[in-house]
Amino acid sequence: MKILFYDTKKYDSVSFDKALADYKHIEIKYLETDLEPLTASLASGYDAVCAFVSSDVGAETIEKLHEVGVKLILMRCAGFNNVDLEAAGTYGIRVLRVPGYSPEAVAEHAMALALGVNRRLHKSYIKVRENDFSLNGLMGFNFHEKTAGIVGTGKIGAAMARICRGFGMKVIAYDVYENPDLKDFVTYVSLEEVLAKSDLISLHCPLMDNTYHMINRETIAKMKNGVILVNTSRGALVKTDDLIEGIRARKFFGVGLDVYEEETSNVFENRSNEILEHSTTARLLSFPNVMITSHQGFFTAEALEAIAKTTLDNAGVYEKGLETPNEVKN
C-alpha cells in the first residue's frame, strides 16, 4: 500500500518511520503541504492519503481524491469534523481515524492549563525573567475540596476526572452516555448543574451539531462567578465573542485554551513574522487571566507512537477488507 502524507512535520515522519519497521507492506511519502482541493491531485498513484485535524477534507477535496483513485482517508487524529463524510460515502472512500491515542496526554495538558491560569504561571514566568519578584496579581485558589465539572466523560474526560480526584476535588460530570467506570467517584448531573456548581469546568466532548457553541452567552451566565474554564477538545465548542464578553465582565477567574475558533491557519505553524488575518488570538491574549497553547494537548512521545501504530493498523485493516470501530461514516 502506498500512502501520501500531508502536512508532515519532522516529528510525524520520525514516529511513522520508526513504526514502519513492523509494516513492511506499507510505503509512505511525506509532504509538507496540507491537504486541500488544490493539492489533492498530488495523491495520484497512491492508495491512501493521511491527513490531520487542520486539513481541508471537504467535498471538493474528496471529489478530487476520487478522481485520482484514492480509496482511503487516514486521519491521524481523533477528530473528523473537517471531513465531509457524505461525500466520502458517495465516492466509496473509507475514512479511518485514531479515536484514542493517549487520553492521559490530553487530560494532563488540560490540568496543566487549569493550574497555569489558576496560579498565573504564564504571568509569573515573565515577571521573574524581568527580575520582578513581587506577588501582585498572582494569587490563585486551592483546587483541593473544590468542585470539578467534566463535560464529556469518554477516555479523555475520564482521565481528567481521575486527575481531579487525585487533587482532592469533588467531581461532577455531564454526558449523554454515562461512563460506568467512573461511578465510584463521579456524580452525573445535568449540564446546567455542572455549569452552576463547578469551580473548574473542563470540556472533553466532540464537535457536533448539538455541541457547537455549547459555551455561549446563555451558558456562561449560568456559571459560577470566578470559574476556571478549560478547553482542550474543539475550538468551536466555545463561541469566542461570548467568551470574550464573559472575560470582560469578570465572569472567569481564568481561561485555558489549547483550541479556539479560527485557529486552523495557526495550527503547528510559525507565524511570528506575519500579520495575522484574525484578531481572535490577540484579543484573547490581551487578558491577563487567559492562557493559550498551540493545540499541543496530544503532543507526547507516547501519543505520537500510538498515533503511528493505530494509523498503520487502520491501513492494514483496509487492505484486508475488514471492519473496524475506527471507521467513521455519515
Short mmCIF file of C-alpha atoms in Angstrom, two decimals:
data_model
loop_
_atom_site.label_atom_id
_atom_site.label_comp_id
_atom_site.label_asym_id
_atom_site.label_seq_id
_atom_site.Cartn_x
_atom_site.Cartn_y
_atom_site.Cartn_z
CA MET A 1 0.00 0.00 0.00
CA LYS A 2 1.21 3.50 -0.89
CA ILE A 3 0.19 6.35 1.41
CA LEU A 4 0.72 10.06 0.77
CA PHE A 5 1.15 12.03 3.99
CA TYR A 6 0.05 15.66 4.05
CA ASP A 7 1.10 18.44 6.44
CA THR A 8 4.08 16.43 7.69
CA LYS A 9 6.26 17.79 10.44
CA LYS A 10 9.60 16.29 11.43
CA TYR A 11 8.13 14.58 14.47
CA ASP A 12 5.48 12.93 12.26
CA SER A 13 7.99 11.36 9.90
CA VAL A 14 10.23 10.26 12.77
CA SER A 15 7.42 8.49 14.62
CA PHE A 16 5.95 6.87 11.50
CA ASP A 17 9.33 5.79 10.11
CA LYS A 18 10.05 4.10 13.43
CA ALA A 19 6.69 2.28 13.34
CA LEU A 20 7.10 1.27 9.68
CA ALA A 21 9.65 -1.37 10.66
CA ASP A 22 6.68 -3.58 11.58
CA TYR A 23 4.67 -2.77 8.41
CA LYS A 24 6.87 -3.84 5.51
CA HIS A 25 3.97 -3.76 3.05
CA ILE A 26 3.35 -0.04 3.53
CA GLU A 27 5.21 2.72 1.67
CA ILE A 28 4.91 6.34 2.76
CA LYS A 29 5.79 9.60 1.02
CA TYR A 30 5.76 12.73 3.17
CA LEU A 31 4.63 16.17 2.04
CA GLU A 32 4.92 19.42 3.98
CA THR A 33 1.92 20.89 2.17
CA ASP A 34 -1.51 20.31 3.66
CA LEU A 35 -4.45 18.55 2.03
CA GLU A 36 -6.89 20.82 0.22
CA PRO A 37 -8.61 20.83 -3.19
CA LEU A 38 -5.52 22.30 -4.87
CA THR A 39 -3.16 19.62 -3.53
CA ALA A 40 -5.45 16.59 -3.65
CA SER A 41 -4.30 15.68 -7.17
CA LEU A 42 -0.79 15.05 -5.81
CA ALA A 43 -2.20 11.76 -4.49
CA SER A 44 -2.39 10.31 -8.00
CA GLY A 45 -0.87 6.82 -7.88
CA TYR A 46 -1.43 6.41 -4.15
CA ASP A 47 -3.90 4.09 -2.46
CA ALA A 48 -4.49 6.35 0.52
CA VAL A 49 -3.85 9.78 1.96
CA CYS A 50 -3.11 10.64 5.56
CA ALA A 51 -4.45 13.95 6.86
CA PHE A 52 -4.64 15.79 10.16
CA VAL A 53 -7.07 17.89 12.16
CA SER A 54 -6.38 21.10 10.21
CA SER A 55 -6.62 19.53 6.73
CA ASP A 56 -9.41 20.51 4.34
CA VAL A 57 -11.13 17.20 3.66
CA GLY A 58 -14.31 18.74 2.31
CA ALA A 59 -16.46 17.66 -0.62
CA GLU A 60 -14.27 19.28 -3.28
CA THR A 61 -11.12 17.68 -1.89
CA ILE A 62 -12.78 14.27 -1.69
CA GLU A 63 -14.06 14.55 -5.25
CA LYS A 64 -10.52 15.24 -6.47
CA LEU A 65 -9.14 12.35 -4.41
CA HIS A 66 -11.73 10.10 -6.03
CA GLU A 67 -10.70 11.32 -9.49
CA VAL A 68 -7.08 10.21 -8.88
CA GLY A 69 -8.12 6.83 -7.49
CA VAL A 70 -7.72 7.26 -3.72
CA LYS A 71 -9.91 4.84 -1.78
CA LEU A 72 -8.87 5.51 1.81
CA ILE A 73 -8.51 8.60 4.01
CA LEU A 74 -6.48 8.00 7.16
CA MET A 75 -6.97 10.67 9.83
CA ARG A 76 -4.05 10.62 12.26
CA CYS A 77 -6.20 12.24 14.92
CA ALA A 78 -9.44 11.64 16.80
CA GLY A 79 -11.42 14.50 15.29
CA PHE A 80 -13.16 14.20 11.95
CA ASN A 81 -15.40 17.27 11.81
CA ASN A 82 -13.23 18.57 8.94
CA VAL A 83 -14.18 15.54 6.79
CA ASP A 84 -17.25 15.56 4.55
CA LEU A 85 -18.45 12.05 5.37
CA GLU A 86 -21.39 12.28 2.98
CA ALA A 87 -19.05 12.97 0.06
CA ALA A 88 -16.73 10.17 1.16
CA GLY A 89 -19.67 7.76 1.22
CA THR A 90 -20.83 8.90 -2.20
CA TYR A 91 -17.45 8.05 -3.73
CA GLY A 92 -16.91 4.88 -1.72
CA ILE A 93 -13.91 6.26 0.14
CA ARG A 94 -13.43 4.85 3.62
CA VAL A 95 -12.41 7.18 6.46
CA LEU A 96 -10.49 5.73 9.41
CA ARG A 97 -9.30 7.69 12.42
CA VAL A 98 -7.37 7.30 15.67
CA PRO A 99 -10.08 7.61 18.33
CA GLY A 100 -7.88 7.23 21.41
CA TYR A 101 -4.12 7.61 21.18
CA SER A 102 -3.23 8.87 24.64
CA PRO A 103 -6.14 10.13 26.72
CA GLU A 104 -3.76 10.89 29.57
CA ALA A 105 -1.68 13.20 27.37
CA VAL A 106 -4.64 15.50 26.65
CA ALA A 107 -6.05 15.26 30.18
CA GLU A 108 -2.69 16.10 31.76
CA HIS A 109 -2.41 19.11 29.47
CA ALA A 110 -5.91 20.20 30.46
CA MET A 111 -4.89 20.13 34.12
CA ALA A 112 -1.66 21.96 33.27
CA LEU A 113 -3.73 24.74 31.71
CA ALA A 114 -6.05 24.81 34.72
CA LEU A 115 -3.11 25.07 37.12
CA GLY A 116 -1.35 27.59 34.90
CA VAL A 117 -4.22 30.07 34.78
CA ASN A 118 -5.11 29.46 38.42
CA ARG A 119 -1.61 30.25 39.71
CA ARG A 120 -0.88 32.72 36.87
CA LEU A 121 2.24 30.77 35.87
CA HIS A 122 2.39 32.48 32.47
CA LYS A 123 2.48 35.88 34.17
CA SER A 124 4.86 34.79 36.92
CA TYR A 125 7.36 33.42 34.42
CA ILE A 126 7.52 36.74 32.58
CA LYS A 127 7.76 38.76 35.80
CA VAL A 128 10.69 36.74 37.14
CA ARG A 129 12.52 36.97 33.79
CA GLU A 130 12.40 40.73 34.27
CA ASN A 131 13.66 40.46 37.88
CA ASP A 132 10.22 41.31 39.25
CA PHE A 133 9.70 39.01 42.22
CA SER A 134 6.58 40.70 43.56
CA LEU A 135 3.41 38.67 44.07
CA ASN A 136 0.88 41.23 42.90
CA GLY A 137 -1.65 39.68 40.52
CA LEU A 138 -0.51 36.10 41.12
CA MET A 139 -2.92 34.87 43.80
CA GLY A 140 -4.80 31.69 42.96
CA PHE A 141 -7.01 29.31 44.94
CA ASN A 142 -6.73 25.72 46.13
CA PHE A 143 -8.23 23.06 43.91
CA HIS A 144 -8.41 20.77 46.96
CA GLU A 145 -12.03 20.36 48.09
CA LYS A 146 -13.33 22.43 45.16
CA THR A 147 -15.71 21.06 42.51
CA ALA A 148 -14.52 19.97 39.06
CA GLY A 149 -17.13 19.73 36.32
CA ILE A 150 -16.25 17.44 33.43
CA VAL A 151 -18.28 17.86 30.24
CA GLY A 152 -17.86 14.64 28.27
CA THR A 153 -16.58 11.51 30.01
CA GLY A 154 -15.09 9.45 27.21
CA LYS A 155 -11.49 8.32 27.53
CA ILE A 156 -10.01 11.81 27.85
CA GLY A 157 -12.75 13.14 30.10
CA ALA A 158 -12.42 10.06 32.28
CA ALA A 159 -8.67 10.61 32.58
CA MET A 160 -9.28 14.24 33.55
CA ALA A 161 -11.84 13.15 36.14
CA ARG A 162 -9.27 10.85 37.74
CA ILE A 163 -6.68 13.63 37.82
CA CYS A 164 -9.15 15.97 39.51
CA ARG A 165 -9.97 13.28 42.03
CA GLY A 166 -6.24 13.00 42.76
CA PHE A 167 -6.22 16.69 43.61
CA GLY A 168 -8.88 16.05 46.22
CA MET A 169 -11.66 17.65 44.21
CA LYS A 170 -15.30 16.69 44.17
CA VAL A 171 -16.01 15.56 40.60
CA ILE A 172 -19.34 16.02 38.86
CA ALA A 173 -19.95 15.36 35.17
CA TYR A 174 -22.36 15.66 32.30
CA ASP A 175 -22.55 13.25 29.37
CA VAL A 176 -25.33 11.80 27.28
CA TYR A 177 -23.73 8.40 27.90
CA GLU A 178 -22.61 7.89 31.49
CA ASN A 179 -19.30 6.09 31.97
CA PRO A 180 -19.82 3.15 34.37
CA ASP A 181 -16.10 3.05 35.20
CA LEU A 182 -16.39 6.42 36.94
CA LYS A 183 -19.49 5.83 39.03
CA ASP A 184 -17.50 5.14 42.22
CA PHE A 185 -16.34 8.77 42.47
CA VAL A 186 -18.12 10.83 39.79
CA THR A 187 -21.65 12.15 40.22
CA TYR A 188 -23.53 12.62 36.96
CA VAL A 189 -25.75 15.69 36.85
CA SER A 190 -27.37 17.90 34.22
CA LEU A 191 -25.26 20.30 32.17
CA GLU A 192 -26.96 23.18 33.96
CA GLU A 193 -25.83 21.80 37.32
CA VAL A 194 -22.26 21.33 36.09
CA LEU A 195 -22.23 24.94 34.98
CA ALA A 196 -23.75 26.24 38.20
CA LYS A 197 -21.71 24.25 40.74
CA SER A 198 -18.23 23.83 39.25
CA ASP A 199 -15.15 25.82 40.22
CA LEU A 200 -13.31 24.24 37.30
CA ILE A 201 -15.06 23.30 34.05
CA SER A 202 -13.15 21.16 31.56
CA LEU A 203 -14.55 20.37 28.10
CA HIS A 204 -13.95 16.90 26.66
CA CYS A 205 -16.60 16.32 24.01
CA PRO A 206 -16.63 16.04 20.21
CA LEU A 207 -17.77 18.82 17.93
CA MET A 208 -21.23 18.00 16.59
CA ASP A 209 -24.34 19.96 15.74
CA ASN A 210 -25.60 19.72 19.33
CA THR A 211 -22.25 20.74 20.88
CA TYR A 212 -21.40 23.59 18.50
CA HIS A 213 -21.10 26.78 20.60
CA MET A 214 -22.35 24.95 23.68
CA ILE A 215 -20.43 27.54 25.69
CA ASN A 216 -22.16 30.79 24.82
CA ARG A 217 -23.64 33.86 26.47
CA GLU A 218 -26.53 31.89 27.99
CA THR A 219 -24.45 29.01 29.36
CA ILE A 220 -21.71 31.35 30.61
CA ALA A 221 -24.35 33.26 32.57
CA LYS A 222 -25.20 30.02 34.41
CA MET A 223 -21.63 29.51 35.61
CA LYS A 224 -20.26 30.47 38.99
CA ASN A 225 -18.52 33.80 39.20
CA GLY A 226 -14.78 33.16 39.36
CA VAL A 227 -14.90 29.84 37.48
CA ILE A 228 -11.95 28.43 35.53
CA LEU A 229 -12.82 27.18 32.03
CA VAL A 230 -10.52 24.83 30.10
CA ASN A 231 -10.98 23.62 26.52
CA THR A 232 -8.67 21.00 25.02
CA SER A 233 -11.28 19.47 22.70
CA ARG A 234 -12.55 21.55 19.77
CA GLY A 235 -12.43 25.31 19.42
CA ALA A 236 -15.98 25.68 18.16
CA LEU A 237 -17.42 24.25 21.37
CA VAL A 238 -16.96 27.81 22.64
CA LYS A 239 -18.43 30.89 20.97
CA THR A 240 -15.42 33.18 21.08
CA ASP A 241 -17.23 36.52 21.07
CA ASP A 242 -19.39 35.43 24.01
CA LEU A 243 -16.33 34.11 25.85
CA ILE A 244 -14.56 37.44 25.43
CA GLU A 245 -17.68 39.21 26.63
CA GLY A 246 -17.68 36.99 29.73
CA ILE A 247 -14.00 37.60 30.38
CA ARG A 248 -14.52 41.35 30.18
CA ALA A 249 -17.45 41.04 32.58
CA ARG A 250 -15.07 39.38 35.13
CA LYS A 251 -17.03 36.11 35.00
CA PHE A 252 -13.93 33.92 34.84
CA PHE A 253 -11.06 33.58 37.26
CA GLY A 254 -9.15 32.10 34.36
CA VAL A 255 -9.49 30.56 30.91
CA GLY A 256 -7.12 27.93 29.49
CA LEU A 257 -7.39 27.11 25.79
CA ASP A 258 -5.47 24.61 23.71
CA VAL A 259 -8.04 25.07 20.93
CA TYR A 260 -10.10 28.04 19.80
CA GLU A 261 -12.16 29.19 16.87
CA GLU A 262 -10.29 30.40 13.79
CA GLU A 263 -7.16 28.52 14.84
CA THR A 264 -6.93 26.45 11.65
CA SER A 265 -4.33 28.57 9.85
CA ASN A 266 -2.23 28.79 13.03
CA VAL A 267 -2.09 25.12 13.99
CA PHE A 268 1.54 23.95 14.21
CA GLU A 269 2.80 26.87 12.10
CA ASN A 270 5.44 29.50 12.93
CA ARG A 271 3.72 32.77 12.11
CA SER A 272 5.90 35.03 14.24
CA ASN A 273 6.84 37.23 11.27
CA GLU A 274 3.32 37.59 9.93
CA ILE A 275 0.42 39.93 10.49
CA LEU A 276 -2.44 37.61 11.40
CA GLU A 277 -5.68 37.87 9.45
CA HIS A 278 -7.89 37.41 12.52
CA SER A 279 -7.74 39.19 15.84
CA THR A 280 -9.07 36.25 17.88
CA THR A 281 -5.72 35.19 19.30
CA ALA A 282 -4.60 38.76 20.02
CA ARG A 283 -7.91 39.59 21.68
CA LEU A 284 -7.75 36.55 23.93
CA LEU A 285 -4.07 37.04 24.79
CA SER A 286 -4.75 40.63 25.82
CA PHE A 287 -6.36 39.34 29.02
CA PRO A 288 -4.04 38.54 31.96
CA ASN A 289 -6.17 35.58 33.08
CA VAL A 290 -6.13 33.78 29.71
CA MET A 291 -3.55 31.17 28.74
CA ILE A 292 -3.41 29.76 25.20
CA THR A 293 -1.28 26.90 23.93
CA SER A 294 -0.74 25.71 20.38
CA HIS A 295 -3.05 22.69 20.04
CA GLN A 296 -0.42 20.60 21.80
CA GLY A 297 -2.51 18.55 24.20
CA PHE A 298 -1.79 15.37 22.24
CA PHE A 299 1.92 16.10 21.85
CA THR A 300 3.79 13.49 23.89
CA ALA A 301 6.17 10.75 22.76
CA GLU A 302 3.69 8.10 23.88
CA ALA A 303 0.83 9.69 21.94
CA LEU A 304 2.83 10.00 18.71
CA GLU A 305 3.83 6.34 18.98
CA ALA A 306 0.20 5.32 19.46
CA ILE A 307 -0.98 7.52 16.57
CA ALA A 308 1.54 5.94 14.21
CA LYS A 309 0.69 2.39 15.23
CA THR A 310 -3.08 2.84 15.05
CA THR A 311 -2.92 4.67 11.71
CA LEU A 312 -0.83 1.92 10.15
CA ASP A 313 -3.07 -0.74 11.72
CA ASN A 314 -6.03 1.04 10.10
CA ALA A 315 -4.30 0.82 6.73
CA GLY A 316 -3.81 -2.92 7.27
CA VAL A 317 -7.46 -3.37 8.19
CA TYR A 318 -8.48 -1.62 4.97
CA GLU A 319 -6.21 -3.83 2.87
CA LYS A 320 -7.81 -6.92 4.35
CA GLY A 321 -11.31 -5.57 3.78
CA LEU A 322 -12.18 -5.86 7.46
CA GLU A 323 -14.48 -3.73 9.62
CA THR A 324 -13.11 -1.60 12.45
CA PRO A 325 -14.64 0.66 15.12
CA ASN A 326 -12.08 3.25 13.98
CA GLU A 327 -14.07 3.85 10.78
CA VAL A 328 -16.33 6.90 10.67
CA LYS A 329 -19.38 7.03 8.42
CA ASN A 330 -22.05 9.59 7.67
#
